[in-house]
Coordinates of C-alpha atoms in Angstrom, one line a residue:
Chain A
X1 CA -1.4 -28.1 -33.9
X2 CA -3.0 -29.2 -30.6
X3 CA -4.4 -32.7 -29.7
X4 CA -7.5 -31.3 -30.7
X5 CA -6.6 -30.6 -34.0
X6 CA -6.7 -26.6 -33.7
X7 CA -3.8 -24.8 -33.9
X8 CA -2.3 -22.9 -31.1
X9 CA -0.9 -19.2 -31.3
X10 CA 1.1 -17.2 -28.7
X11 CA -1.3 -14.3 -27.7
X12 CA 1.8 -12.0 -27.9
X13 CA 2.2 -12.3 -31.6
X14 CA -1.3 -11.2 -32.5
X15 CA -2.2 -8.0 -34.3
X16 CA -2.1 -5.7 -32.3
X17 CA -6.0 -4.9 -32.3
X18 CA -6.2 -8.5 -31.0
X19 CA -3.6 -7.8 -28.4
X20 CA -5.1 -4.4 -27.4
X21 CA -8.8 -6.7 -26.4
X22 CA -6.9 -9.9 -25.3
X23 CA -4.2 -8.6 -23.4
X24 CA -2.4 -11.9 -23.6
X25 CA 0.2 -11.9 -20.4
X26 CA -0.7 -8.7 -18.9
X27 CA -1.9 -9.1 -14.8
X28 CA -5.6 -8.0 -14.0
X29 CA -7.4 -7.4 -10.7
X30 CA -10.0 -9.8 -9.6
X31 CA -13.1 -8.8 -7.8
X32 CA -10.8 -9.3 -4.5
X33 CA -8.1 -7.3 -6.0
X34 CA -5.5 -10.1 -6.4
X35 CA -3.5 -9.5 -9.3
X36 CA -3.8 -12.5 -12.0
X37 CA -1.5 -12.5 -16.0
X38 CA -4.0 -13.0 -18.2
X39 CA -3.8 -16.1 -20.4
X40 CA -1.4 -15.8 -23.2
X41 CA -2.0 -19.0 -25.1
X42 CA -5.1 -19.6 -27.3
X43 CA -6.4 -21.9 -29.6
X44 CA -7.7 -20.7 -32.7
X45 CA -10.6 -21.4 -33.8
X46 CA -11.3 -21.0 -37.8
X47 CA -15.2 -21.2 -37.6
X48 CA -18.2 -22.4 -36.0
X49 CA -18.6 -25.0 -37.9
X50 CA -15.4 -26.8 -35.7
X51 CA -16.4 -25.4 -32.9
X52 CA -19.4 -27.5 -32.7
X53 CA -16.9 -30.7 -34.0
X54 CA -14.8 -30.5 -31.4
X55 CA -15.4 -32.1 -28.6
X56 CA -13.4 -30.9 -25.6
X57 CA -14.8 -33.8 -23.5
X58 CA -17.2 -36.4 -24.6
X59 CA -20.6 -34.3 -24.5
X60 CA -19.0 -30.9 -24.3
X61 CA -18.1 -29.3 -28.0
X62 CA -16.0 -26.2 -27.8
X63 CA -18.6 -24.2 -29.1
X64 CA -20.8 -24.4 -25.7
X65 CA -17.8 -22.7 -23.9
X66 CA -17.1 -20.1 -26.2
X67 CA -20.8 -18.8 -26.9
X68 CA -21.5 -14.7 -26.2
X69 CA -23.5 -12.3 -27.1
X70 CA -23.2 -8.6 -28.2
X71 CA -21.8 -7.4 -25.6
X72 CA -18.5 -9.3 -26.8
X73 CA -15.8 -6.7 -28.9
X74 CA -16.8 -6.7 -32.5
X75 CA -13.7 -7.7 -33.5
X76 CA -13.7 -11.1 -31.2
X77 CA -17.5 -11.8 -32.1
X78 CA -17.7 -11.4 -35.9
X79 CA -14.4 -12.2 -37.5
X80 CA -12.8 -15.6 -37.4
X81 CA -10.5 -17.0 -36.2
X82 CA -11.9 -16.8 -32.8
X83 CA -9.0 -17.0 -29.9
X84 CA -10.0 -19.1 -26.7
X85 CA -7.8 -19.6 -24.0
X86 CA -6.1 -23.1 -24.0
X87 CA -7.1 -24.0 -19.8
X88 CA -10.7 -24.2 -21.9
X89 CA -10.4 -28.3 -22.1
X90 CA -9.7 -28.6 -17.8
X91 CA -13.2 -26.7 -17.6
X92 CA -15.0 -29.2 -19.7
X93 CA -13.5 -32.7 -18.3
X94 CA -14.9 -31.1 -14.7
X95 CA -18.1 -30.4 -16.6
X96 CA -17.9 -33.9 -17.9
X97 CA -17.6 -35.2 -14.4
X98 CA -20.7 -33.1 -13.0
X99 CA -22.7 -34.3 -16.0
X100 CA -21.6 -38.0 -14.8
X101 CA -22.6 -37.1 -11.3
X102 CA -26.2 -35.5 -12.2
X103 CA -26.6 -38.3 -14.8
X104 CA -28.2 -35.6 -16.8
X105 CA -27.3 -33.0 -19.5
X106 CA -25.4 -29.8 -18.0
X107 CA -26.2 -26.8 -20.2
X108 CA -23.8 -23.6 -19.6
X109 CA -25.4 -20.1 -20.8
X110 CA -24.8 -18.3 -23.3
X111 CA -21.9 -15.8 -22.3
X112 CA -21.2 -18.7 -19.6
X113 CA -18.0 -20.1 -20.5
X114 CA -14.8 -18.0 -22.1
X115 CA -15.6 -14.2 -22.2
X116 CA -12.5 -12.0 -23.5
X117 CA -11.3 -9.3 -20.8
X118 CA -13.1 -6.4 -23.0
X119 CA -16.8 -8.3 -22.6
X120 CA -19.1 -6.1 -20.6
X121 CA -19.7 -8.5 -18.6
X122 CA -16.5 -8.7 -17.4
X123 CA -15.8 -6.1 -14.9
X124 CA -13.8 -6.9 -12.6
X125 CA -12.0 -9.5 -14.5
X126 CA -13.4 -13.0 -13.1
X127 CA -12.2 -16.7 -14.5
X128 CA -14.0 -16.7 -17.7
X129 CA -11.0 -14.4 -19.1
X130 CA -9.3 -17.6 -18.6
X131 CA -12.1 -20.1 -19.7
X132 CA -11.9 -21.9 -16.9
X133 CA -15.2 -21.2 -15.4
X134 CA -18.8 -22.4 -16.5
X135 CA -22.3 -21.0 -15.9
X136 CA -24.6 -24.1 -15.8
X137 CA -28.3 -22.6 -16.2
X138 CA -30.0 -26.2 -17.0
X139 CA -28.8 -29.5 -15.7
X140 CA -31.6 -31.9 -17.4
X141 CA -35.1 -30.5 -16.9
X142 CA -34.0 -28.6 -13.8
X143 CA -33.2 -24.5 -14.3
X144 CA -31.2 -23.0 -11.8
X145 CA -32.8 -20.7 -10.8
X146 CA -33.6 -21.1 -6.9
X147 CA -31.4 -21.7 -4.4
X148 CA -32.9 -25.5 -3.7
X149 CA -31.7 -26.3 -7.2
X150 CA -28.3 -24.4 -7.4
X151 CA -27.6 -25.5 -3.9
X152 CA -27.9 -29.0 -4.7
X153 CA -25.8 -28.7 -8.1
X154 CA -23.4 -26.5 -6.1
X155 CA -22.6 -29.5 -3.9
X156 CA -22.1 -32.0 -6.6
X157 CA -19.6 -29.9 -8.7
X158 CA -17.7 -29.1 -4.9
X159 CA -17.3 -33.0 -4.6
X160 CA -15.4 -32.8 -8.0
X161 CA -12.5 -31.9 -6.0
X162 CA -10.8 -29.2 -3.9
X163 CA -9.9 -27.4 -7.1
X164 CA -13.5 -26.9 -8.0
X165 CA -15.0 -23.9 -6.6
X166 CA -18.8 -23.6 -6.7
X167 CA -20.4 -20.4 -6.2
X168 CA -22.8 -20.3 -3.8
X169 CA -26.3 -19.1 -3.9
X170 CA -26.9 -15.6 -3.5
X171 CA -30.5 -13.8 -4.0
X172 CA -31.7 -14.0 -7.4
X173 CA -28.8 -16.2 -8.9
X174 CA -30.2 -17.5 -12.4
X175 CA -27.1 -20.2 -13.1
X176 CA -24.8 -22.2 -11.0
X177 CA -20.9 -20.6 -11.2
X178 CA -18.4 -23.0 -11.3
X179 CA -14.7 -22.6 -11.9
X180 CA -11.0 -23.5 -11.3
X181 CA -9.3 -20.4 -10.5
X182 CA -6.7 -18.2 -12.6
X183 CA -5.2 -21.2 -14.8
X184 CA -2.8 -20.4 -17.8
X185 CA -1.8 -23.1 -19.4
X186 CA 0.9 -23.3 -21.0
X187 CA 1.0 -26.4 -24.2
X188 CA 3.7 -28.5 -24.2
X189 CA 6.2 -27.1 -27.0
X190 CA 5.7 -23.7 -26.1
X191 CA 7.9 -21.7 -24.7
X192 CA 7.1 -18.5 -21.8
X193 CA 10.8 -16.5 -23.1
Chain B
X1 CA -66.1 23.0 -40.7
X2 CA -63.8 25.3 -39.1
X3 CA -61.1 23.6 -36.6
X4 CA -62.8 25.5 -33.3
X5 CA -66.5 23.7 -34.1
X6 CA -64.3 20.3 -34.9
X7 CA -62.4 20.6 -31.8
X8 CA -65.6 21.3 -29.7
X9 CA -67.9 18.4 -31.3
X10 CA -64.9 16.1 -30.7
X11 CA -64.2 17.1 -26.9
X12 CA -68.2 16.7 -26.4
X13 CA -68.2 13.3 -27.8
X14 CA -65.1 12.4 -25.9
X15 CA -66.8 13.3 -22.5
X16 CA -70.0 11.6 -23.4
X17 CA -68.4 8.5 -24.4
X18 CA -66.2 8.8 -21.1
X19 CA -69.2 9.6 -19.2
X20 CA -71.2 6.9 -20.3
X21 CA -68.0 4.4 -19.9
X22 CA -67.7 6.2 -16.5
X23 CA -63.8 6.2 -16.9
X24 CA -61.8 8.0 -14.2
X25 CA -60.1 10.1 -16.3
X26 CA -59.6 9.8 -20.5
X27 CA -57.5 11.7 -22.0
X28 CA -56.7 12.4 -26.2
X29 CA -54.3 13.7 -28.1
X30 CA -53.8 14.2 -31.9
X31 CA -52.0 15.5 -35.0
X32 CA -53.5 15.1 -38.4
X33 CA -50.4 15.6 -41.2
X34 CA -53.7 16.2 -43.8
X35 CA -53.6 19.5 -42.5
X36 CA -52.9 21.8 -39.4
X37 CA -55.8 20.3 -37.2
X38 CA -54.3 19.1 -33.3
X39 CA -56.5 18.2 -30.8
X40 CA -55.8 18.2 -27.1
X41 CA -58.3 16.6 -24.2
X42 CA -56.3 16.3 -21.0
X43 CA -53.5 16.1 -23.2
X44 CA -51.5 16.5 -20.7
X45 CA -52.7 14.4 -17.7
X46 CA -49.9 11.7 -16.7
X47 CA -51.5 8.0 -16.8
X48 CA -49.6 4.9 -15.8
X49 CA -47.8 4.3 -19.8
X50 CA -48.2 0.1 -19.0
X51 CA -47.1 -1.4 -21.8
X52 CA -47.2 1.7 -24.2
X53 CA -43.9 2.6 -22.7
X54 CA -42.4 -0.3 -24.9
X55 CA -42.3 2.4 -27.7
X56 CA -39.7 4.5 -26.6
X57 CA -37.6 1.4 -25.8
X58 CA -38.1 0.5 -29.6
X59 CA -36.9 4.3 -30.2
X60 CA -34.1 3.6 -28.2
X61 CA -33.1 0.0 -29.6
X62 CA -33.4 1.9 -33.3
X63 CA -30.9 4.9 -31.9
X64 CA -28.7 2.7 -30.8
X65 CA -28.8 0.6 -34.1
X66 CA -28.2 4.1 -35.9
X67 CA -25.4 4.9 -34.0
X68 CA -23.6 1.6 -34.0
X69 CA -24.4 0.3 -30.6
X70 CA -25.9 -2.3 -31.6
X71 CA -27.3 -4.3 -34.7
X72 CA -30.5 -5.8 -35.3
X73 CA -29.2 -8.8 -36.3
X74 CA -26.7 -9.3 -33.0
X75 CA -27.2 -11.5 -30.2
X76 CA -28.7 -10.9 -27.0
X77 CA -28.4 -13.5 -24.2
X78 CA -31.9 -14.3 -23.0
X79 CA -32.6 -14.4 -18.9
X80 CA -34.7 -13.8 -16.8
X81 CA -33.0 -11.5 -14.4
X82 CA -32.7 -8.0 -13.9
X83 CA -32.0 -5.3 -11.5
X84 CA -34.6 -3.2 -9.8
X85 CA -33.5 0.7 -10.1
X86 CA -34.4 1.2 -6.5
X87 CA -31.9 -1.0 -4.9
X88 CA -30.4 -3.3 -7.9
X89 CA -32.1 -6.0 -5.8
X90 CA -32.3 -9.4 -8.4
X91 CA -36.1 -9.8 -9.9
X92 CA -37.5 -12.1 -12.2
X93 CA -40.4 -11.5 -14.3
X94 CA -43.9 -14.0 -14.3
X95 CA -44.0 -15.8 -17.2
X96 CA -48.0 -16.3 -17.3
X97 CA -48.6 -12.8 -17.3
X98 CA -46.4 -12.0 -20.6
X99 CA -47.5 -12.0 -24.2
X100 CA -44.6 -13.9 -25.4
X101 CA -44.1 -17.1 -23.3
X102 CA -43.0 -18.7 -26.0
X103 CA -39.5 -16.5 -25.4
X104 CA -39.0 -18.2 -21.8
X105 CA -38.0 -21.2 -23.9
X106 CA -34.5 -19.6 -25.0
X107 CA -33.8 -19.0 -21.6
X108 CA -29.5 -19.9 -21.7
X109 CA -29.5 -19.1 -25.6
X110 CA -29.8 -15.9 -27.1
X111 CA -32.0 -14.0 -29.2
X112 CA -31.4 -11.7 -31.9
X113 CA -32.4 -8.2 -30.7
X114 CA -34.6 -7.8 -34.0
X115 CA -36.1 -10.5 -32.5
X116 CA -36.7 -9.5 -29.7
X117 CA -37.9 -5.9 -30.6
X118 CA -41.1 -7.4 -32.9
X119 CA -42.4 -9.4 -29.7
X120 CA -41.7 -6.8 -27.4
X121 CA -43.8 -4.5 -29.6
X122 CA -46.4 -7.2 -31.2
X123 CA -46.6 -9.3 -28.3
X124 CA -45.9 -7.3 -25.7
X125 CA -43.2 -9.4 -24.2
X126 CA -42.0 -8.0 -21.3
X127 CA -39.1 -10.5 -21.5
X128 CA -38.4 -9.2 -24.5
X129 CA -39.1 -5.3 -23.2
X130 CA -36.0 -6.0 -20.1
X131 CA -33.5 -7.3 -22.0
X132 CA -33.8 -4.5 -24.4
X133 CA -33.9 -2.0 -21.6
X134 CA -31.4 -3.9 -19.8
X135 CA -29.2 -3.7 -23.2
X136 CA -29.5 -0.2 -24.1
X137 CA -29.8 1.1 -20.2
X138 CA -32.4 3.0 -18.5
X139 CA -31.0 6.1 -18.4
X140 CA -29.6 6.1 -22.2
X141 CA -33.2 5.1 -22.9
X142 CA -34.4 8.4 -21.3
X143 CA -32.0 10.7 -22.9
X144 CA -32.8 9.1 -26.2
X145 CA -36.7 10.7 -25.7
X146 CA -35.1 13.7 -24.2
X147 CA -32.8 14.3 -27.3
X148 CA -35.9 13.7 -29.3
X149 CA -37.8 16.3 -28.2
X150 CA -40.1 13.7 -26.4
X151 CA -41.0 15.7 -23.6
X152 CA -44.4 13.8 -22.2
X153 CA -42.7 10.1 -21.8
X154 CA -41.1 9.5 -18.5
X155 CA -39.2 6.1 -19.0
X156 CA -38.0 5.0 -15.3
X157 CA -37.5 1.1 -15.1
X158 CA -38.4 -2.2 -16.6
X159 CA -41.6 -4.2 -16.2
X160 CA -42.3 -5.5 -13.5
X161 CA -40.0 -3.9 -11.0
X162 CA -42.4 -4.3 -7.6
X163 CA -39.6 -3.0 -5.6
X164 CA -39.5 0.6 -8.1
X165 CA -43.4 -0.1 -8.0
X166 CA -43.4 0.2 -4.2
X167 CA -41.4 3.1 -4.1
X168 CA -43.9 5.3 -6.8
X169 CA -41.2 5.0 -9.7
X170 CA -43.8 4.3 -12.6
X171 CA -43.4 4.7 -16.3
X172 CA -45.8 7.6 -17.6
X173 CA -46.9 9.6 -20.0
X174 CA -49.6 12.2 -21.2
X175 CA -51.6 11.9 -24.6
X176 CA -49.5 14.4 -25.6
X177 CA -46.4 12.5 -25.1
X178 CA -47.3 9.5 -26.8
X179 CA -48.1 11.8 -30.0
X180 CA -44.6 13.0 -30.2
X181 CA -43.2 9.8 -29.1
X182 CA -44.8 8.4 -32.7
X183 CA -44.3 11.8 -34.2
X184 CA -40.8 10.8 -34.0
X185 CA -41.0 7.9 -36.1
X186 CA -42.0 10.3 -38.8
X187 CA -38.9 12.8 -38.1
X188 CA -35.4 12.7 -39.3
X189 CA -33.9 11.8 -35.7
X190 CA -33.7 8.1 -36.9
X191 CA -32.5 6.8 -40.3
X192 CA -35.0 6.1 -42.9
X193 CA -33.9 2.6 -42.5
X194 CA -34.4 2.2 -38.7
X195 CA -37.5 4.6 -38.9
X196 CA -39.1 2.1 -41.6
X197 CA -38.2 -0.8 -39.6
X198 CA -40.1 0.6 -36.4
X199 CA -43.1 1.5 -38.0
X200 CA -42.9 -2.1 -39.8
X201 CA -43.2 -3.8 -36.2
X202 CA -45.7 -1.6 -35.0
X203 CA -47.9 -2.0 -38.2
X204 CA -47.9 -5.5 -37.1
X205 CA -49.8 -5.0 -33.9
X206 CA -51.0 -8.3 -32.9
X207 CA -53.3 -6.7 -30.5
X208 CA -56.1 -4.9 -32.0
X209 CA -59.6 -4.4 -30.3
X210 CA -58.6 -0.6 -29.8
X211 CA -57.8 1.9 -32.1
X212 CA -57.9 -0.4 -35.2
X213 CA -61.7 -1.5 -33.7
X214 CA -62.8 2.2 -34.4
X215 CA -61.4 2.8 -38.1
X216 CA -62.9 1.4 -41.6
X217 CA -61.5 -1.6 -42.6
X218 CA -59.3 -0.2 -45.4
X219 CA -57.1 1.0 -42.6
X220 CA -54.1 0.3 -40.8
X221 CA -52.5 1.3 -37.9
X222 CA -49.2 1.2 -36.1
X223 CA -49.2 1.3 -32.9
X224 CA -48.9 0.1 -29.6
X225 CA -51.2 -0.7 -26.8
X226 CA -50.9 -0.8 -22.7
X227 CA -53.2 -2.4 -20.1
X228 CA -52.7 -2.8 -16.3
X229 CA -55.7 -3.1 -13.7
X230 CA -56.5 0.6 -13.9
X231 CA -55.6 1.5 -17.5
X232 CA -56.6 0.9 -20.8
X233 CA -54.5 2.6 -23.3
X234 CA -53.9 2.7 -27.2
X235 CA -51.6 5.2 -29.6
X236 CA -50.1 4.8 -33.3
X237 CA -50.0 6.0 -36.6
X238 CA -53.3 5.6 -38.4
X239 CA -53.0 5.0 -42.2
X240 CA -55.5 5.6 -44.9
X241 CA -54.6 5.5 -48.6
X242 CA -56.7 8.3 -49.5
X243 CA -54.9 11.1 -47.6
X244 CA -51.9 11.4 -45.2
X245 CA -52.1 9.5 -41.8
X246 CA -52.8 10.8 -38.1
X247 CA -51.4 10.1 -34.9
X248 CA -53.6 9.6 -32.1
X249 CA -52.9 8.7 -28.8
X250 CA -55.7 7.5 -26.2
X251 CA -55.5 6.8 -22.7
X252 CA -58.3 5.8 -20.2
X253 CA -57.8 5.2 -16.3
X254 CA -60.7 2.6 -15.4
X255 CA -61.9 1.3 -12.0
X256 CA -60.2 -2.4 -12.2
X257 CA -63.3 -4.6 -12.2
X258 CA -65.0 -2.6 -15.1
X259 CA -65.4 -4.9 -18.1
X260 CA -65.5 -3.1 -22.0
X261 CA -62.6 -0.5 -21.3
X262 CA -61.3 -1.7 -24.8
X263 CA -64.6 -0.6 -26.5
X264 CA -64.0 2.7 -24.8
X265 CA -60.8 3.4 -26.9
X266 CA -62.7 1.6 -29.7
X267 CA -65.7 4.1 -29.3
X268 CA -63.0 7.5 -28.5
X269 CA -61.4 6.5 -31.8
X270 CA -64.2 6.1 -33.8
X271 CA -65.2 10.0 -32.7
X272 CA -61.7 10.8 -33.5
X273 CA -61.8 9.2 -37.3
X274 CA -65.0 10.9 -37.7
X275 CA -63.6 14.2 -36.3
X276 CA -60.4 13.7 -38.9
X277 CA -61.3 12.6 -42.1
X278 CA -65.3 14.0 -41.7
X279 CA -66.5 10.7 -42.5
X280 CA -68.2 8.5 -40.4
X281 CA -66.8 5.0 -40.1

């Protein structure tokens, strides 16, 4: 068991249908081509019930960044236990920081936080294989959906800290894409061998 | 009467009603499953499909349901973004102009694609009508018609996209084509259970000054209709307990600042009933 009271499993010793979509360990290409292992450690996740009890930071519940839609395996999106990466919880304290800055309620998309390798949204791999990015699409009243407003948010989540990157607007851009880079976390009484 | 006096009394009543309308161009298709009788008036002259074109996205959406792409009762994010097929440039659609605002509100969330099907078709949400399109993909959505003998329905892009708009790539289709769009709903190229479902949505049309307006009251219709500036269009499934139902599909092009083009359709499927069944309303 984790600190959040979920229990952790070593991607590698999956079934191998969950190994074939999760592809714990194996190294990916970015949109850059840089070569990134894929997380191997997850937390599983029985139901939805605790994903919306667990709170990975004080206004963030796990469920928020783990919520896709159809375009998810079947396997990953209709049979429990779910698997999400364990970097999920840095992702959410830097959301919970934002949401401190904006002194208002961040609201990440649906398909805007972890996103297995297989999702067709996924290609090229990007950070949500590691769920350690967010697409914010609401912060309060405010959609971001314009560059004044995803600017502005942009800035704010950059001042987080060096290790927060912040997409910036581009033409059309409905959500604000923040996230920390390729982070595999490893959980303290787990070994790599 | 014999077929040949029906067809002309029916083609005469057409123009006159066109004539005093003074449409550009009206054009009618149909197939009675009572018997043998088709009728064809410019059946084959391509019109702007509007929002009639949301029909063989619904054909699609049910293939795709049949062959395990998708269920109805899966998730779809909802957003308003999508790519033009000219250049993949980013556009978002207008929210005042759509018969489903109420949709914008799960912007972020999803939808489930059931969902979203009934207000594409009884609303006419062109939210809804994107991220269906978007879903199952343009060109799937056009092989779907092709593979179902649809030959008159040319499905290019989603609503709205000014940029295909500028470039001439329009959704259209003939009178004809909207017949065997709907004929298909009555075919075997869908399972019973995704064909029932369609013609469920489309019996519950909330739109229904057209072809409904024409018909005695113990009918019922599914269908679809489609209005830009410059066209007025209606085409379904008409229903009547006492015998086996018709398809008709009618399609006006109007000057843009001519009021009553609904009544036209009203008026052209009143002649048609009449033509049909050899009743008058």
């Amino acid at each position: 068991m984790s600190e959040l009271d979920l229990e952790v499993v070593d991607g590698l010793k999956l079934s191998e249908e969950h190994r074939k979509l999760l592809r714990p360990g194996e190294p990916v290409e970015d949109e850059n081509g840089n070569s990134h292992r894929l997380p191997r450690f997850f937390f599983s996740v029985p139901n939805w019930k605790r994903a919306h009890e667990i709170k990975l930071a004080s206004h963030f519940t796990l469920a928020e960044l783990m919520t896709v839609d159809c375009r998810e395996a079947d396997l990953l999106l209709e049979e429990f236990p779910h698997y999400v990466p364990c970097a999920v919880t840095l992702i959410a304290r830097y959301l919970e920081d934002l949401r401190r800055e904006a002194d208002a309620v961040i609201l990440v998309g649906a398909n805007g936080g972890y996103r297995s390798p297989v999702h067709q949204r996924n290609e090229p791999k990007s950070s949500h294989c590691w769920a350690t990015a967010a697409d914010i699409y609401r912060v309060g009243s405010t959609y971001l959906d314009d560059e004044k407003s995803i600017s502005k948010y942009a800035d704010m989540a950059q001042s987080l800290g060096p290790q927060v990157f912040a997409r910036p607007y581009t033409q059309g851009d409905d959500h604000l894409h923040i996230d920390l880079g390729f982070i595999a976390v490893t959980p303290r009484n787990w070994s790599e061998e | 009467m014999a077929d040949d006096d029906r067809t002309e009394k029916l083609r005469d009543a057409i123009d006159a009603i066109a004539k005093e309308q003074k449409t550009i161009g009206c054009a009618v298709s149909v197939r009675d499953y009572n018997g043998d009788f088709r009728f064809g008036h410019h059946a084959d002259r391509l019109f702007h499909a509007a929002s009639t074109i949301k029909v063989a996205i619904l054909l699609a959406v049910m293939k795709a349901v049949d062959e395990g792409g998708a269920k109805l009762e899966d998730a779809l994010h909802v957003r308003n973004r999508f790519l033009s097929v000219v250049d993949g440039t980013p556009y978002k659609l207008d929210r005042s102009s759509d018969g489903y605002p109420q949709l914008y509100k799960s912007i972020g969330r999803t939808a489930k694609i059931s969902e979203l099907a009934d207000s594409m078709i009884t609303s006419s949400s062109n939210l809804a009508t994107n991220l269906l399109l978007d879903f199952v993909g343009t060109d799937e959505a056009a092989k779907v018609l092709r593979d179902a003998g649809v030959n008159g329905v040319h499905l290019r892009r989603g609503v709205e996209d000014e940029n295909a708009y500028d470039e001439g790539i329009n959704n259209e289709t003939t009178a004809d084509g909207m017949v065997e769009l709907f004929a298909v709903f009555r075919g075997d190229f869908l399972s019973k259970k995704s064909r029932d479902h369609a013609i469920h949505i489309l019996l519950n049309q909330r739109f229904t000054s057209m072809i409904p307006a024409g018909l005695p009251a113990h009918a019922t219709v599914a269908h679809k209709t489609g209005e830009i500036s410059t066209v007025c269009h209606d085409a379904g499934i008409v229903y009547l307990p006492e015998r086996e139902p018709y398809i008709v599909a009618i399609l006006t092009e109007v000057d843009s600042d001519k009021n009553g083009r609904r009544d036209t359709v009203a008026k052209v499927s009143e002649v048609v009933y009449k033509a049909v069944t050899g009743k008058a309303k």
